Coordinates of C-alpha atoms and ligand atoms in Angstrom, one line a residue:
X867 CA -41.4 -24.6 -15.1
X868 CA -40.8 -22.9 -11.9
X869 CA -37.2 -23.9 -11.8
X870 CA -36.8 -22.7 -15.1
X871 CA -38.0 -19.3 -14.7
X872 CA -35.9 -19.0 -11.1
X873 CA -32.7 -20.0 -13.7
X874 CA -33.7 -17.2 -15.8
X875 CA -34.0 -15.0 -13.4
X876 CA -30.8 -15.9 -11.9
X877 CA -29.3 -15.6 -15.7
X878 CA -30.8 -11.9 -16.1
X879 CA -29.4 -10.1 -12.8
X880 CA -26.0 -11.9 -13.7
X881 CA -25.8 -10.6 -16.9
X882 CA -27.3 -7.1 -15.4
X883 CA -24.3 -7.4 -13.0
X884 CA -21.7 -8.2 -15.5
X885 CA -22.9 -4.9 -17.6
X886 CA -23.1 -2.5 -14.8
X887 CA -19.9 0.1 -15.6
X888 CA -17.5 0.4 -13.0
X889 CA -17.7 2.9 -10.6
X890 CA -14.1 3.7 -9.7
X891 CA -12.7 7.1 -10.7
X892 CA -10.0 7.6 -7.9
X893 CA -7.8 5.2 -6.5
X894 CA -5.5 6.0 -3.3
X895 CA -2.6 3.8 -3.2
X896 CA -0.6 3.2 0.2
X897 CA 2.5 1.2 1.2
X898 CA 4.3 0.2 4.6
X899 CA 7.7 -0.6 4.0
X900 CA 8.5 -3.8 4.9
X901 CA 5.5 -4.7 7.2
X902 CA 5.4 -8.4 7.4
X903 CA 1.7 -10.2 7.4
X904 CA 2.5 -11.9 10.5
X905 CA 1.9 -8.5 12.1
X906 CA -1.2 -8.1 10.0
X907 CA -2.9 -10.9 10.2
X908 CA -1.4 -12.1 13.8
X909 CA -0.9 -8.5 15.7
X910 CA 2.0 -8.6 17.8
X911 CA 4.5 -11.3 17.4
X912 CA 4.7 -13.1 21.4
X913 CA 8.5 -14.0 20.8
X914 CA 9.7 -10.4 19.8
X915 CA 7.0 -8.5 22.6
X916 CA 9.1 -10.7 25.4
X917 CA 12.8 -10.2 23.7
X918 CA 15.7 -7.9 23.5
X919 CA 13.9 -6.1 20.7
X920 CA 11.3 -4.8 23.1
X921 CA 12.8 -2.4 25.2
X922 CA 9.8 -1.3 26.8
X923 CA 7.7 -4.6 27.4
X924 CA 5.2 -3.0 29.7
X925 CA 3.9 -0.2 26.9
X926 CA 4.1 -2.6 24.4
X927 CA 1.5 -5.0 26.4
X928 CA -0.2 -2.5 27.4
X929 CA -1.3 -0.8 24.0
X930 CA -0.7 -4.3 21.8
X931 CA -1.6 -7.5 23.3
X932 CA -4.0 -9.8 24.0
X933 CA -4.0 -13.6 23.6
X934 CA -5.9 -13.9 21.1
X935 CA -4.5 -13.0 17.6
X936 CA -7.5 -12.0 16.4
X937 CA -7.5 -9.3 19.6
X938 CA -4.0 -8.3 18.6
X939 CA -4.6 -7.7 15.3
X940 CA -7.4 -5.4 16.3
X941 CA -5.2 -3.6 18.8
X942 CA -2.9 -2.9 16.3
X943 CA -4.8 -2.2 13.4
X944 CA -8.3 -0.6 14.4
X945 CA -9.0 0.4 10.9
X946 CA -7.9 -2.4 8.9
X947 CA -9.9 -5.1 10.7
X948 CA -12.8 -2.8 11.0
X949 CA -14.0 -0.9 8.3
X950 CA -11.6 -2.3 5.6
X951 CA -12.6 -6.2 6.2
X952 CA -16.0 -5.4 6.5
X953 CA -16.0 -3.3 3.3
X954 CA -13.0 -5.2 1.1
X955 CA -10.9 -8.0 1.5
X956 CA -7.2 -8.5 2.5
X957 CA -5.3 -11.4 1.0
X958 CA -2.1 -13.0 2.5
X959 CA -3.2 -15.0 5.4
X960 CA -1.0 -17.9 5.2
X961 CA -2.7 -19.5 8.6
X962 CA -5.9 -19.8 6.3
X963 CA -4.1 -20.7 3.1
X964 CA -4.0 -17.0 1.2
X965 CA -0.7 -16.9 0.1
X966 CA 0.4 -13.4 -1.3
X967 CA 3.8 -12.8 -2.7
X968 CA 6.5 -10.4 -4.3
X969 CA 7.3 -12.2 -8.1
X970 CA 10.6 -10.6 -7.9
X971 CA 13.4 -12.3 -6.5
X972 CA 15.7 -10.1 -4.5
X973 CA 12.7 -8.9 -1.6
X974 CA 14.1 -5.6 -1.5
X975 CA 12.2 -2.4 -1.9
X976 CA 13.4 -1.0 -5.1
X977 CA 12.8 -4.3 -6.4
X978 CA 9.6 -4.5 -4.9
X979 CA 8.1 -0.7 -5.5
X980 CA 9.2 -1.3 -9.2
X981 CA 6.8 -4.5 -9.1
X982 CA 3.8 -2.7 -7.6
X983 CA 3.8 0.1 -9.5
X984 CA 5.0 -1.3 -13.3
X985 CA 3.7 -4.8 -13.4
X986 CA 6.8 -6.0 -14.3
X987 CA 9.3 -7.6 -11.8
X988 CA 12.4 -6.9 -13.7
X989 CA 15.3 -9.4 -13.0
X990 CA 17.6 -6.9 -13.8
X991 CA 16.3 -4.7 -11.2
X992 CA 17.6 -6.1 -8.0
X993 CA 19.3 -3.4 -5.2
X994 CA 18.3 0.2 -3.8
X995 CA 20.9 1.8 -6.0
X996 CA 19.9 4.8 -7.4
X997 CA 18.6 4.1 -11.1
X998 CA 16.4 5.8 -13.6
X999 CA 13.6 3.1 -14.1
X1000 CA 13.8 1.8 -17.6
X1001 CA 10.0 0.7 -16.8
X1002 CA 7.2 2.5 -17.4
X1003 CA 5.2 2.8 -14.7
X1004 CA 1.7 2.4 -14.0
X1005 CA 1.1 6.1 -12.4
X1006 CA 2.6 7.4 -15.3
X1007 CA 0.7 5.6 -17.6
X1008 CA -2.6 7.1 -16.4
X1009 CA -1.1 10.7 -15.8
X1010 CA -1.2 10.4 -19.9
X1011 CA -4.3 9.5 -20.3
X1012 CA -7.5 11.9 -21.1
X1013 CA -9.0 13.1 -18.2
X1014 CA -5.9 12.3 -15.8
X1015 CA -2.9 14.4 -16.9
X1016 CA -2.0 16.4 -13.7
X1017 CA -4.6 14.7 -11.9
X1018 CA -2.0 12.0 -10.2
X1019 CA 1.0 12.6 -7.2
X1020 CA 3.0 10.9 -5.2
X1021 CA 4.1 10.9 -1.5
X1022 CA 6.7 9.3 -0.3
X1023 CA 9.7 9.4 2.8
X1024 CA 12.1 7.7 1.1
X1025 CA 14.0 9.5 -1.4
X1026 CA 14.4 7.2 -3.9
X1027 CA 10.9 7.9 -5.5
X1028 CA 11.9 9.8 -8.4
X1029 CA 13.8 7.5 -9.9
X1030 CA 12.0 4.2 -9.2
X1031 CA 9.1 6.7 -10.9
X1032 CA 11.7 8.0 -13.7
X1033 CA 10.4 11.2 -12.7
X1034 CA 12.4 12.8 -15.7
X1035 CA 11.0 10.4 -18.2
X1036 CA 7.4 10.4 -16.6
X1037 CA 7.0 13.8 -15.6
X1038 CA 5.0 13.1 -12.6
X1039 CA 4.7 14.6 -9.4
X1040 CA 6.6 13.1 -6.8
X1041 CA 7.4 14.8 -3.6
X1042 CA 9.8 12.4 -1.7
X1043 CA 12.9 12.6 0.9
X1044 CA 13.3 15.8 2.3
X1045 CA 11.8 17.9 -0.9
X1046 CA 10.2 21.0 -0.9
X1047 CA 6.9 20.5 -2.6
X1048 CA 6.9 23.5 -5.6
X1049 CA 3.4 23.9 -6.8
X1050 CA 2.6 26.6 -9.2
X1051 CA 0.7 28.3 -6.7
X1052 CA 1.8 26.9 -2.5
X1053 CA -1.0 27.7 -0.8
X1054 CA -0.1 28.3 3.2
X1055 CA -0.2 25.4 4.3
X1056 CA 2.0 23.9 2.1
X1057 CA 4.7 26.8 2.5
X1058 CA 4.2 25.8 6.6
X1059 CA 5.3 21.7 6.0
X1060 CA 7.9 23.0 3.3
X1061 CA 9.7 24.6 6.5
X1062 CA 8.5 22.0 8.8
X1063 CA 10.2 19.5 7.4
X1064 CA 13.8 20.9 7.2
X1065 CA 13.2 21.5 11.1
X1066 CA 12.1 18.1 12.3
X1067 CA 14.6 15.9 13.5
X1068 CA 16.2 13.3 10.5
X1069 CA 16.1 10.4 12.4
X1070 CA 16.0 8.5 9.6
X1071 CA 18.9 10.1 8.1
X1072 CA 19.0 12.5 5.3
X1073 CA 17.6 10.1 2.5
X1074 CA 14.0 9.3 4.4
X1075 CA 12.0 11.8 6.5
X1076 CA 9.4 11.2 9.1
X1077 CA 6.2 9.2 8.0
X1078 CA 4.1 12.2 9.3
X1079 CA 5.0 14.6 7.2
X1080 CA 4.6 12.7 4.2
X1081 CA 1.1 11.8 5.6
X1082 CA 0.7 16.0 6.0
X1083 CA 1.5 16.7 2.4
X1084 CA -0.5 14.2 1.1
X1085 CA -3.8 14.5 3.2
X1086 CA -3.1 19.0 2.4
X1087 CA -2.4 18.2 -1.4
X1088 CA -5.7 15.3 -1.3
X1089 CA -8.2 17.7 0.2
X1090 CA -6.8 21.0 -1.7
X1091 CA -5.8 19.9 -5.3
X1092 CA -8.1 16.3 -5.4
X1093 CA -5.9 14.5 -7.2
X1094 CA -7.4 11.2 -9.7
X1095 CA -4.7 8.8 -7.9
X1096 CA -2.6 9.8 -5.4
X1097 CA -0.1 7.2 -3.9
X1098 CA 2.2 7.3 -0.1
X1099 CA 4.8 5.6 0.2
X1100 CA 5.5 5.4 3.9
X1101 CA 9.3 3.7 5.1
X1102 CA 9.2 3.7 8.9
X1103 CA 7.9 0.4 9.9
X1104 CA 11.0 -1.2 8.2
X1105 CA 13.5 1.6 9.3
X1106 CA 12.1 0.3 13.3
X1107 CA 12.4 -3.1 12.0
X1108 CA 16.3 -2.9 10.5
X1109 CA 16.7 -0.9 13.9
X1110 CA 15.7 -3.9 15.9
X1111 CA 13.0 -1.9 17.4
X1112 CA 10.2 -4.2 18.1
X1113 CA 7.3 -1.5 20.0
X1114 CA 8.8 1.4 17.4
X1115 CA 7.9 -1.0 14.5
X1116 CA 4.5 -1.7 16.2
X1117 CA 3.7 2.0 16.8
X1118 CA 4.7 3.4 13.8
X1119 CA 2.5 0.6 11.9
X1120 CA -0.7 1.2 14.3
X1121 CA 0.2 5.6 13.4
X1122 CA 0.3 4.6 10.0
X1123 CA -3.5 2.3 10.2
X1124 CA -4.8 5.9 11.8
X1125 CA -3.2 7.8 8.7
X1126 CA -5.4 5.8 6.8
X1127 CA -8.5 5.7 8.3
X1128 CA -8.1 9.7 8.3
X1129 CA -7.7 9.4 4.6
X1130 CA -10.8 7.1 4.0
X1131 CA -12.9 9.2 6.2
X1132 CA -12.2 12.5 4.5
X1133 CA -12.9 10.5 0.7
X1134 CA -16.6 9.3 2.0
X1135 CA -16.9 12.7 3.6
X1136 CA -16.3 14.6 0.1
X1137 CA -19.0 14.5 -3.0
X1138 CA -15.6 14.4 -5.1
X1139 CA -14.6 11.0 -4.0
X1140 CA -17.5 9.4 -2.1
X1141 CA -18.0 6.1 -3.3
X1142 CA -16.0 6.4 -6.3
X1143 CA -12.9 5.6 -5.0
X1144 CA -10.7 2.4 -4.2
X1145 CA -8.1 2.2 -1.5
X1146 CA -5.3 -0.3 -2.0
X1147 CA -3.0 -1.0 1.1
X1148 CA -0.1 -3.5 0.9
X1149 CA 3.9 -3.5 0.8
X1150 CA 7.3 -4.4 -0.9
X1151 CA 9.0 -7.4 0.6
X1152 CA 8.2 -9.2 3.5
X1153 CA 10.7 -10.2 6.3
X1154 CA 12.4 -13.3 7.5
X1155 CA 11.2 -15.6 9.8
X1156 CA 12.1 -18.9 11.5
X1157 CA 15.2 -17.6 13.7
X1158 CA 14.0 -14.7 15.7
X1159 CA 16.4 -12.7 14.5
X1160 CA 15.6 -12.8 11.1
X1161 CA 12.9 -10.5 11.2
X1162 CA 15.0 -7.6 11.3
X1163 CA 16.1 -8.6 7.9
X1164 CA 14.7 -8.7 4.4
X1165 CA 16.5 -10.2 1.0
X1166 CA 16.7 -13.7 -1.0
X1167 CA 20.0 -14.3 0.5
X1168 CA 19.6 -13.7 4.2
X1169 CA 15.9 -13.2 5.5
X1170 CA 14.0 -16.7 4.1
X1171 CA 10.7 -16.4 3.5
X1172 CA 10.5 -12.1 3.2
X1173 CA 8.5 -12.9 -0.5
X1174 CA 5.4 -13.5 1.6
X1175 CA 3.3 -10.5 1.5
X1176 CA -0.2 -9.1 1.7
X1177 CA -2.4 -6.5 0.5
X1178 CA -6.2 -4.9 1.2
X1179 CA -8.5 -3.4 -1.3
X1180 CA -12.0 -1.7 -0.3
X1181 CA -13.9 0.4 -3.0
X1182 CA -17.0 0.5 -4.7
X1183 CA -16.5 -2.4 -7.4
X1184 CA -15.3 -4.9 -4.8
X1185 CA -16.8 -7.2 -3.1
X1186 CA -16.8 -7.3 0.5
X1187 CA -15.0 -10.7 1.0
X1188 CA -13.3 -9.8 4.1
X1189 CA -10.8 -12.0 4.9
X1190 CA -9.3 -14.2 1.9
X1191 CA -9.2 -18.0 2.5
X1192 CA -7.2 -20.4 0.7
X1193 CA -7.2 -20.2 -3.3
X1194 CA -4.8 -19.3 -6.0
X1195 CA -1.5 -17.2 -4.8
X1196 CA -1.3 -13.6 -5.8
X1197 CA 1.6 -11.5 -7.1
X1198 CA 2.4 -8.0 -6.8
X1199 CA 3.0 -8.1 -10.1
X1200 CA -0.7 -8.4 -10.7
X1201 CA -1.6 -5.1 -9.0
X1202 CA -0.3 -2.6 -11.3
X1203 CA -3.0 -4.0 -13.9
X1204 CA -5.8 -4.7 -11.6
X1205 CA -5.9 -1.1 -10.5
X1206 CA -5.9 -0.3 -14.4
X1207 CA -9.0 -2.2 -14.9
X1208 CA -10.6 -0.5 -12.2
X1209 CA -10.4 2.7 -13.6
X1210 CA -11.2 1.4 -17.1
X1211 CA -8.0 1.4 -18.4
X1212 CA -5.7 -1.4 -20.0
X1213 CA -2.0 -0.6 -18.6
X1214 CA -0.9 -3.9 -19.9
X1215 CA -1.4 -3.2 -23.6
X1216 CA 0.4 0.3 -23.6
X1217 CA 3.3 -0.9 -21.3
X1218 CA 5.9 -2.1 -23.2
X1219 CA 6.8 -4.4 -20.7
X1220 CA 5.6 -7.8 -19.4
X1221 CA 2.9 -6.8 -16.7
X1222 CA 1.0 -9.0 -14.8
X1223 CA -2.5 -10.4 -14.9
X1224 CA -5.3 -8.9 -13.0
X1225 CA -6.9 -10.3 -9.8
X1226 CA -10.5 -11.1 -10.4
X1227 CA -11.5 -11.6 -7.3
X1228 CA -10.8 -7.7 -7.1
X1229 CA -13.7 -6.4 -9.2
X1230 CA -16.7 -7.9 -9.9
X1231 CA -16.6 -7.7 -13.6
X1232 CA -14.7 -11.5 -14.1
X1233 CA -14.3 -11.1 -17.8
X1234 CA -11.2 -8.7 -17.1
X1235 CA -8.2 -11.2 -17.0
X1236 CA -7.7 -14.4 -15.0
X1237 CA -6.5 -14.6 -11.6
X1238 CA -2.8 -16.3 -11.5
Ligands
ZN1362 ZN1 14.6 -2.7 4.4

């Protein structure tokens, strides 16, 4: 009888859990171009800390290693292996079996920003060339639905952005490259990183501009305008990486884990977004690997294995699995509709396009889709 009654227990708070509404209203997406997991899950690589590609061995040592990867990884990403493991969970760790991975097959960033953000990795989608996205896209999607129109922007440093978001077919805001960001009403600080911008150095060229000031514009527009979903798009740990800079790459990824946390502490700090918002954190490709060399490199053809990927999630609907261990591989294709489902919304049936399935693991309401 005892048993029984401890069953039916168990069966009542399962079923109270399985009815309890979600509690995401926000979600903050954020991509590192090209950041391999090696580096997440690892820290820094020993091979390319004592090669040609670190130029300055003693700073990277200094401020990145230990010999432990576990140390490493904490060196190099405070925030990540602090509050978002403890909180979330971060998939991809191939040295514990998660296995994470682009569904496209070219690894390149076009390819792979079209994955994230429409479900769908289209096969006919497969260089950077400029091209309006036929897709519809996830960010667009919800910028139509009630309660959202307006309520959803983009940052990003690679100019590209509008048309991987078809910003003339979608309408939504997208500040990328070197463009001014034209509200209807600039308030000062926005006028001040309008001009900044133009002044800093291009590095990176005219088509990408420094990670910072993306992370300025976005972090001003977040606490000003408090957008539903607001997504940055930073490029320049795989501008250090194409470079052959190994400490660059390193830095600009740790920069990048503090960008973050100062996001994440300003949404728990604020009533508007305190404990009603989910932070996703991956990337678009992985790197090569095997000849030391190949990490520089990204594509089917020439970098193998730069499918392999990762991502983190933290937020108030998932559980805080910390490190994922060896189950069923995800796809980025899976993201665009998991994110859906977290804000109530079904992407998939409006999209037009094949998108993939959710991730269960993600929320705790399993009846949402199957894992695949
Ligand atoms: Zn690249």
């Amino acid at each position: 009888m005892k048993k029984i009654t401890l069953i039916l227990l168990a069966c009542c708070c399962c079923l109270q859990l399985l009815s309890q509404p979600l509690k995401t209203k926000n979600v903050i997406i954020v991509t590192l171009d090209g950041l391999r997991w090696q580096e997440i899950f690892r820290g820094a690589d020993s091979a390319l800390i004592n090669s040609t590609y670190t130029d300055d061995k003693a700073g990277a040592q200094k401020h990145f290693w230990a010999t432990s990867a576990n140390a490493r990884r904490d060196m190099l990403f405070p925030f990540l292996w602090s509050t978002v493991v403890q909180n979330g969970q971060i998939y991809g760790n191939r040295d514990l079996g998660s296995k994470d991975e682009v569904a496209n097959k070219s690894y390149l960033s076009y390819p792979g920003y079209n994955e994230l953000l429409t479900g769908y990795p289209d096969p006919g989608i497969k260089s950077n060339n400029p091209l309006a996205n036929p897709n519809v896209n996830l960010l667009e999607y919800i910028n139509q639905q009630a309660g959202f129109a307006g309520k959803v922007a983009v940052f990003a440093s690679w100019e590209r952005f509008p048309d991987i978001l078809n910003v003339k077919r979608s309408g939504l805001l997208v500040n990328a490259g070197f463009m001014d960001l034209n509200l209807p009403k600039n308030n000062d600080r926005i006028k001040y990183l309008n001009d900044l911008q133009h002044k800093a150095p291009h590095y990176l060229g005219d088509s990408t501009r420094l990670d910072f000031l993306t992370f300025e514009f976005a972090k001003e527009y977040l606490e000003q305008y408090q957008p539903k979903v607001l997504y940055l798009a930073f490029d320049e740990t795989d501008e250090m990486a194409h470079g052959g800079f190994y400490k660059f790459y390193l830095d600009r990824a740790h920069q990048e884990d503090e960008y973050i946390q100062q996001l994440w502490e300003y949404v728990q700090s604020s009533p508007v977004y305190k404990d009603k918002t989910t932070l996703l954190i991956t990337c678009d490709h992985g790197r090569g690997d095997g000849a030391l060399a190949n990490w520089r490199n990204h594509g089917f053809f020439i970098a193998p294995h730069s499918e392999q990927t990762w991502f983190a999630v933290m937020g108030p609907d998932t559980p805080a699995s910390g490190e994922m261990k060896a189950g069923v591989t995800t796809h980025h294709d899976q993201l665009a509709q998991t994110i859906s489902k977290l804000l109530g919304l079904d992407f998939k049936a409006a999209a037009g396009h094949d998108v993939g399935a959710p991730i269960n693991g993600v929320t705790i309401m399993p009846w949402l889709g199957a894992a695949r």
